[in-house]
Tab-separated table of C-alpha atoms in Angstrom:
chain	number	residue	atom	x	y	z
A	18	MET	CA	-8.517	21.449	0.426
A	19	LEU	CA	-9.039	17.604	-0.805
A	20	SER	CA	-12.673	16.844	0.069
A	21	LYS	CA	-14.224	13.580	2.490
A	22	ASP	CA	-16.029	11.427	-0.483
A	23	ASP	CA	-19.010	9.822	1.146
A	24	ASP	CA	-19.812	8.036	-1.294
A	25	ASP	CA	-20.903	3.849	-1.416
A	26	SER	CA	-18.079	1.756	-1.283
A	27	SER	CA	-16.554	0.854	-3.998
A	28	ILE	CA	-13.111	-0.610	-5.477
A	29	LEU	CA	-10.850	0.643	-7.740
A	30	LEU	CA	-8.884	-1.733	-9.911
A	31	TRP	CA	-5.679	-0.628	-11.239
A	32	GLN	CA	-4.127	-2.600	-14.359
A	33	GLN	CA	-0.519	-2.154	-15.025
A	34	VAL	CA	0.086	-3.058	-19.105
A	35	PRO	CA	3.582	-4.195	-20.747
A	36	GLU	CA	3.184	-0.823	-22.434
A	37	GLY	CA	2.370	2.808	-21.244
A	38	LEU	CA	0.476	4.348	-18.636
A	39	PRO	CA	-1.812	1.759	-15.975
A	40	ASN	CA	-6.080	2.104	-16.721
A	41	LEU	CA	-7.976	3.172	-13.324
A	42	SER	CA	-11.199	1.713	-13.327
A	43	LEU	CA	-14.402	2.586	-10.396
A	44	ILE	CA	-16.167	-0.219	-9.501
A	45	SER	CA	-19.674	-0.955	-7.793
A	46	GLY	CA	-22.832	-2.355	-7.989
A	47	GLU	CA	-23.663	-5.404	-5.103
A	48	ARG	CA	-23.441	-7.382	-8.516
A	49	PHE	CA	-20.109	-5.428	-9.776
A	50	GLU	CA	-22.086	-3.974	-12.993
A	51	LYS	CA	-20.599	-0.828	-12.408
A	52	ASN	CA	-17.658	-0.472	-14.211
A	53	VAL	CA	-16.946	3.132	-15.266
A	54	LYS	CA	-13.110	3.561	-16.241
A	55	LEU	CA	-11.526	6.416	-15.063
A	56	ASP	CA	-10.411	9.739	-17.115
A	57	TRP	CA	-6.581	9.229	-16.460
A	58	PRO	CA	-4.262	10.085	-15.880
A	59	PRO	CA	-5.778	13.647	-14.039
A	60	PRO	CA	-4.001	16.382	-15.390
A	61	CYS	CA	-0.851	17.599	-13.351
A	62	LEU	CA	0.441	13.547	-14.391
A	63	GLN	CA	-0.217	14.406	-17.726
A	64	GLU	CA	3.143	15.583	-19.264
A	65	ASP	CA	6.682	13.611	-19.615
A	66	VAL	CA	5.035	10.444	-17.260
A	67	LYS	CA	6.931	6.959	-17.413
A	68	PHE	CA	5.928	5.565	-14.736
A	69	ILE	CA	3.371	6.048	-11.753
A	70	LYS	CA	2.712	3.711	-8.505
A	71	ILE	CA	-0.636	3.811	-6.369
A	72	LEU	CA	0.017	3.018	-2.203
A	73	ASP	CA	-2.299	0.968	-1.500
A	74	GLN	CA	-4.274	3.135	0.676
A	75	CYS	CA	-7.931	5.486	0.333
A	76	VAL	CA	-8.052	7.681	2.737
A	77	ASN	CA	-11.584	10.137	2.438
A	78	GLY	CA	-12.094	8.961	-0.894
A	79	THR	CA	-8.158	10.021	-1.864
A	80	ILE	CA	-6.340	8.251	-2.918
A	81	GLY	CA	-1.657	8.193	-3.091
A	82	LEU	CA	0.351	8.281	-6.771
A	83	VAL	CA	4.130	8.781	-7.055
A	84	SER	CA	4.948	9.054	-10.336
A	85	LYS	CA	8.205	9.811	-12.268
A	86	HIS	CA	9.318	11.665	-15.083
A	87	ARG	CA	11.241	10.678	-18.269
A	88	TYR	CA	13.546	12.677	-16.540
A	89	GLY	CA	14.321	11.778	-13.351
A	90	ASP	CA	11.256	14.410	-11.658
A	91	GLU	CA	8.842	12.471	-9.006
A	92	ASN	CA	6.430	13.674	-7.994
A	93	VAL	CA	3.924	12.381	-4.426
A	94	VAL	CA	0.169	13.057	-5.813
A	95	LEU	CA	-2.574	13.513	-3.798
A	96	TRP	CA	-5.673	12.723	-6.151
A	97	ASN	CA	-9.598	12.322	-4.959
A	98	PRO	CA	-11.238	10.272	-8.019
A	99	THR	CA	-14.516	11.571	-8.083
A	100	THR	CA	-14.272	15.776	-6.920
A	101	LYS	CA	-10.835	15.804	-9.827
A	102	GLN	CA	-9.510	17.329	-6.331
A	103	PHE	CA	-5.508	17.190	-6.568
A	104	LYS	CA	-2.130	18.220	-4.731
A	105	VAL	CA	1.594	18.147	-6.970
A	106	ILE	CA	4.044	17.048	-3.877
A	107	PRO	CA	7.742	17.606	-6.036
A	108	THR	CA	10.161	14.724	-3.990
A	109	ALA	CA	12.398	18.008	-4.570
A	110	ARG	CA	10.059	19.643	-1.666
A	111	LEU	CA	10.641	16.516	0.602
A	112	SER	CA	14.494	15.924	-0.101
A	113	GLN	CA	14.908	20.010	0.640
A	114	GLY	CA	17.471	19.574	3.713
A	115	LEU	CA	18.511	16.386	4.124
A	116	GLY	CA	22.432	17.370	2.772
A	117	THR	CA	24.786	17.088	-0.403
A	118	GLY	CA	27.286	14.452	-1.703
A	119	PHE	CA	24.746	12.061	-1.618
A	120	SER	CA	22.237	10.437	-4.500
A	121	PHE	CA	18.742	10.111	-2.416
A	122	SER	CA	15.800	8.028	-2.990
A	123	LEU	CA	12.044	8.152	-1.014
A	124	ASN	CA	9.675	5.447	0.113
A	125	ILE	CA	6.650	5.984	0.497
A	126	PRO	CA	4.752	3.074	2.806
A	127	GLY	CA	1.736	5.734	3.218
A	128	PHE	CA	-0.493	8.408	4.367
A	129	TRP	CA	-3.576	9.516	6.544
A	130	TYR	CA	-5.881	12.334	7.015
A	131	ASP	CA	-5.197	14.277	10.604
A	132	HIS	CA	-8.137	15.283	11.753
A	133	VAL	CA	-7.375	17.548	14.685
A	134	ASN	CA	-5.948	19.444	11.811
A	135	ASP	CA	-7.539	18.621	9.311
A	136	ASP	CA	-4.135	18.030	7.317
A	137	TYR	CA	-3.320	15.582	5.323
A	138	LYS	CA	0.786	13.528	6.551
A	139	LEU	CA	2.543	11.189	4.275
A	140	LEU	CA	5.302	8.716	6.047
A	141	GLN	CA	8.806	8.957	4.169
A	142	LYS	CA	11.776	6.655	4.385
A	143	ALA	CA	15.008	8.467	2.871
A	144	SER	CA	17.762	6.424	1.662
A	145	ARG	CA	20.466	9.010	1.018
A	146	PHE	CA	23.765	7.015	-1.049
A	147	LYS	CA	26.710	9.423	-0.659
A	148	HIS	CA	28.622	9.580	-3.579
A	149	ASP	CA	32.582	8.665	-2.883
A	150	THR	CA	31.770	5.580	-0.007
A	151	ARG	CA	29.399	3.203	0.438
A	152	ASP	CA	28.011	3.923	3.093
A	153	ILE	CA	24.027	4.484	2.823
A	154	GLU	CA	21.911	7.053	6.197
A	155	TYR	CA	19.142	6.374	5.917
A	156	SER	CA	15.240	8.081	8.592
A	157	TRP	CA	11.839	8.623	8.863
A	158	GLN	CA	9.903	11.887	8.109
A	159	VAL	CA	6.667	12.655	8.030
A	160	TYR	CA	4.921	15.740	5.445
A	161	SER	CA	2.571	17.616	6.870
A	162	LEU	CA	0.313	18.969	3.281
A	163	LYS	CA	-1.024	21.567	4.894
A	164	GLY	CA	2.435	23.303	7.227
A	165	ASN	CA	4.563	21.903	3.735
A	166	SER	CA	6.604	20.888	6.559
A	167	ARG	CA	8.785	17.722	7.555
A	168	ALA	CA	8.968	15.907	10.826
A	169	LYS	CA	12.388	13.773	11.567
A	170	LEU	CA	10.882	10.709	13.441
A	171	ASP	CA	13.449	8.996	16.993
A	172	LEU	CA	13.697	5.673	16.044
A	173	ASP	CA	13.122	3.986	19.552
A	174	THR	CA	12.160	0.676	18.525
A	175	ILE	CA	14.116	-0.373	15.897
A	176	SER	CA	16.357	0.977	13.258
A	177	ALA	CA	15.787	2.873	10.200
A	178	SER	CA	17.987	0.681	8.094
A	179	GLN	CA	15.756	-2.853	9.254
A	180	ILE	CA	12.702	-1.610	7.684
A	181	CYS	CA	12.585	-2.124	4.448
A	182	LYS	CA	9.879	-0.584	1.445
A	183	PRO	CA	6.346	-2.483	2.185
A	184	MET	CA	6.287	-6.379	0.256
A	185	THR	CA	2.260	-6.303	-0.054
A	186	SER	CA	-0.482	-3.868	0.338
A	187	VAL	CA	-0.895	-1.038	3.805
A	188	VAL	CA	-4.022	-0.240	5.859
A	189	ASN	CA	-4.390	1.655	9.130
A	190	LEU	CA	-7.040	0.192	11.856
A	191	LYS	CA	-7.915	2.555	14.513
A	192	GLY	CA	-4.909	5.060	13.535
A	193	SER	CA	-1.368	3.240	13.326
A	194	LEU	CA	-0.782	1.918	9.450
A	195	TYR	CA	0.437	-1.621	9.180
A	196	TRP	CA	2.729	-3.431	6.553
A	197	TRP	CA	5.124	-6.397	5.912
A	198	GLY	CA	8.469	-4.847	6.154
A	199	THR	CA	11.628	-7.196	6.178
A	200	LYS	CA	14.223	-7.099	9.060
A	201	ARG	CA	18.134	-8.213	7.685
A	202	SER	CA	20.567	-9.558	10.105
A	203	ASN	CA	24.229	-9.397	10.394
A	204	ILE	CA	24.503	-12.745	8.834
A	205	GLY	CA	22.746	-11.260	5.906
A	206	ARG	CA	19.064	-14.080	6.992
A	207	GLU	CA	16.143	-11.703	6.101
A	208	ASP	CA	12.877	-12.335	8.786
A	209	ASP	CA	9.562	-10.983	7.583
A	210	GLN	CA	7.988	-8.562	10.346
A	211	LEU	CA	4.547	-6.533	10.691
A	212	ILE	CA	5.369	-2.714	11.018
A	213	SER	CA	3.163	-0.558	12.937
A	214	PHE	CA	3.070	2.882	12.468
A	215	ASP	CA	0.690	4.973	15.403
A	216	THR	CA	-0.488	8.661	13.363
A	217	ASN	CA	-1.416	9.885	16.924
A	218	ASN	CA	1.771	9.656	18.078
A	219	GLU	CA	3.787	9.626	15.151
A	220	MET	CA	5.698	6.737	16.101
A	221	PHE	CA	6.777	3.135	15.480
A	222	ARG	CA	5.652	0.336	17.082
A	223	THR	CA	7.684	-3.014	18.023
A	224	PRO	CA	7.615	-5.279	14.594
A	225	ILE	CA	5.568	-8.405	14.947
A	226	GLY	CA	7.360	-11.407	13.677
A	227	CYS	CA	5.960	-13.786	11.301
A	228	PRO	CA	3.353	-15.994	11.894
A	229	ALA	CA	5.502	-18.766	10.549
A	230	LYS	CA	8.619	-17.618	7.617
A	231	PHE	CA	8.297	-20.199	4.465
A	232	ASP	CA	9.701	-19.113	0.820
A	233	PHE	CA	7.351	-17.743	-2.222
A	234	MET	CA	4.471	-17.194	-0.368
A	235	ASN	CA	2.232	-14.204	-0.492
A	236	ARG	CA	0.923	-12.099	2.501
A	237	TYR	CA	-1.370	-9.629	2.256
A	238	LEU	CA	-3.006	-7.735	4.968
A	239	MET	CA	-6.646	-6.567	5.288
A	240	VAL	CA	-8.711	-5.624	9.440
A	241	LEU	CA	-10.953	-8.214	10.112
A	242	ASN	CA	-13.767	-8.107	12.808
A	243	GLY	CA	-11.914	-4.558	13.600
A	244	SER	CA	-8.668	-7.146	13.959
A	245	ILE	CA	-5.502	-6.560	11.833
A	246	ALA	CA	-6.165	-10.598	10.088
A	247	MET	CA	-2.816	-12.050	7.178
A	248	ILE	CA	-4.424	-13.995	4.644
A	249	SER	CA	-1.581	-15.695	3.028
A	250	ASN	CA	-0.933	-19.049	0.663
A	251	HIS	CA	1.805	-20.930	-0.763
A	252	LEU	CA	2.664	-19.204	-5.320
A	253	TRP	CA	1.915	-23.000	-5.980
A	254	SER	CA	-1.279	-23.566	-4.485
A	255	ASN	CA	-4.701	-21.842	-4.943
A	256	CYS	CA	-6.337	-22.173	-0.648
A	257	LEU	CA	-5.606	-18.643	1.016
A	258	ASP	CA	-5.286	-18.829	4.418
A	259	ILE	CA	-6.711	-16.061	6.694
A	260	SER	CA	-4.810	-15.570	10.147
A	261	ILE	CA	-5.627	-12.398	12.508
A	262	LEU	CA	-3.938	-10.521	15.183
A	263	GLY	CA	-5.000	-11.583	18.492
A	264	GLU	CA	-2.740	-9.238	20.160
A	265	ASP	CA	-0.980	-6.274	18.953
A	266	GLY	CA	2.964	-6.733	18.902
A	267	VAL	CA	2.914	-10.539	20.483
A	268	LYS	CA	4.427	-12.673	16.965
A	269	GLU	CA	2.709	-15.602	19.297
A	270	SER	CA	0.128	-14.561	18.973
A	271	TRP	CA	-1.481	-15.725	15.666
A	272	THR	CA	-4.017	-17.224	14.977
A	273	LYS	CA	-5.510	-19.527	11.539
A	274	LEU	CA	-8.954	-18.713	11.720
A	275	PHE	CA	-9.577	-21.485	8.778
A	276	THR	CA	-8.230	-22.732	5.169
A	277	ILE	CA	-10.190	-20.117	1.621
A	278	GLY	CA	-10.757	-22.951	-0.673
A	279	PRO	CA	-9.773	-24.215	-3.443
A	280	LEU	CA	-11.040	-21.439	-5.674
A	281	PRO	CA	-11.446	-22.221	-9.167
A	282	SER	CA	-8.860	-21.560	-11.458
A	283	PHE	CA	-7.330	-19.439	-9.216
A	284	ALA	CA	-4.112	-17.392	-9.785
A	285	LEU	CA	-3.349	-14.736	-7.618
A	286	PRO	CA	-4.817	-12.700	-4.692
A	287	ILE	CA	-4.993	-9.247	-5.796
A	288	GLY	CA	-6.692	-7.436	-3.061
A	289	VAL	CA	-9.595	-6.929	-0.870
A	290	GLY	CA	-12.670	-4.715	-0.600
A	291	SER	CA	-14.273	-3.141	2.249
A	292	LYS	CA	-15.800	-5.493	3.259
A	293	GLY	CA	-14.527	-8.992	2.951
A	294	ASP	CA	-14.047	-9.425	-0.045
A	295	ILE	CA	-11.296	-10.759	-1.208
A	296	PHE	CA	-10.311	-10.895	-4.823
A	297	PHE	CA	-7.923	-12.756	-7.321
A	298	ILE	CA	-7.014	-12.993	-10.539
A	299	LYS	CA	-8.384	-16.195	-12.789
A	300	GLU	CA	-5.811	-18.643	-15.127
A	301	ASP	CA	-8.767	-16.684	-17.568
A	302	GLY	CA	-7.577	-13.685	-17.143
A	303	GLU	CA	-10.944	-12.778	-15.265
A	304	VAL	CA	-10.976	-11.074	-11.644
A	305	GLY	CA	-12.313	-13.812	-9.642
A	306	CYS	CA	-14.881	-12.374	-6.239
A	307	PHE	CA	-14.347	-15.099	-2.814
A	308	GLY	CA	-17.029	-12.977	0.473
A	309	LEU	CA	-15.920	-14.193	3.523
A	310	LYS	CA	-19.957	-13.414	4.936
A	311	THR	CA	-20.936	-15.572	2.877
A	312	GLN	CA	-18.638	-18.015	2.266
A	313	MET	CA	-19.009	-18.381	-1.590
A	314	SER	CA	-17.455	-17.641	-4.269
A	315	LYS	CA	-18.710	-15.534	-7.375
A	316	GLU	CA	-18.365	-13.918	-10.797
A	317	THR	CA	-17.644	-10.373	-11.507
A	318	GLY	CA	-17.292	-10.006	-15.291
A	319	ILE	CA	-14.057	-7.967	-14.679
A	320	LYS	CA	-11.994	-8.618	-16.932
A	321	GLY	CA	-8.320	-8.025	-15.392
A	322	VAL	CA	-4.344	-8.336	-16.115
A	323	TYR	CA	-2.202	-11.295	-15.708
A	324	SER	CA	0.785	-9.298	-15.514
A	325	TYR	CA	0.176	-7.523	-12.780
A	326	SER	CA	-3.495	-6.000	-11.049
A	327	LYS	CA	-4.194	-4.272	-7.246
A	328	ILE	CA	-7.514	-3.869	-5.921
A	329	ILE	CA	-7.971	-0.986	-3.666
A	330	ALA	CA	-10.983	-0.529	-1.919
A	331	TYR	CA	-12.185	2.741	-2.718
A	332	LYS	CA	-14.971	4.759	-0.405
C-alpha cells in the first residue's frame, strides 16, 4: 500500500510545456521560497510515454496520473512524490469484462482512500463506441486497488450519458467527490451541473444546477470554511467571484460572498492551495497568489507557463 505523508502543506505546480513531458515542482514555505523540481517522470513512466495527465487531487501525499503511450496503451498511476512509491494500473485491466466489438475510452474524475478497508479506489466512467453503429454505451464503476476488482454502479438519480468529463477541478469534502459536469438535453443544449459522488456509500447524489449560465466563464471548485465554494470569472475579466453552496442538492442555495479584484496583471486562475490561497498566472507568466485570509495579493517569484499551468494542493 502507498505510504501516507504527514509533511506540512505544499503545492504542486504542473506545467504543460509546448513540447515534451510536463514539468512538476513541489513548492512550500511561507513565501514559497522552497521550490524543488521533482525527479520526473517516475521510473514507471519513462518508456514510450507520449502524454501524461494529472488528476486534480492529492490523497495522503499520493497523486493520480494517466499516461498515454506511443502505441496507444494507457496506464493509471498512483504515485507518492515524497516516498517515491507508485502503483501502475493498466487501463486494459480496467476495461476487462466490458465486452467486445467496441472501441473503449475511459475517464477518471477522481480517486480516494477507503479508511475502513485500507484501500485506494478510483471512480471511472467507461464509454464504448460500437463499431458497426453510432451507438454509445456508458457505464460507471469503482475500481479497488487492493482487491483488483470492479463494481458497476447502479444510477438511480442520474443518467450515465448525461455526465460528461470534468470541466475543472475535483474536490473531496467529507467523503464526497465534487466536479463540474454537463447535462445534454434532447435539443442539444448543454447545462452545467455540479456532480457529487458519495465515496462512503459509492452512490451519486442528485446533480446541483449552476447558479447562472454564462458563456466564456471559468469555474473552479474549492473547500471554504467546510463548505463547497466556487471561484468564477469571465474570460475578459480580472475579477473573481466567490460563491458558496449552502445546502447540498439545492440550486438556489448558491450564495455569492464577495468579489476579489481587480487583480494586478491577472491572466488566468490555475488553482487553489489547501490554505485557501488562490493562484493565477499573470500577464508576464509569473504565478501570482491571492490570500483569502489576508485579502491581499502577494508575489511568489515562481515563473509559470502561460499556455497551461495547474496548482494542486499537496499534503
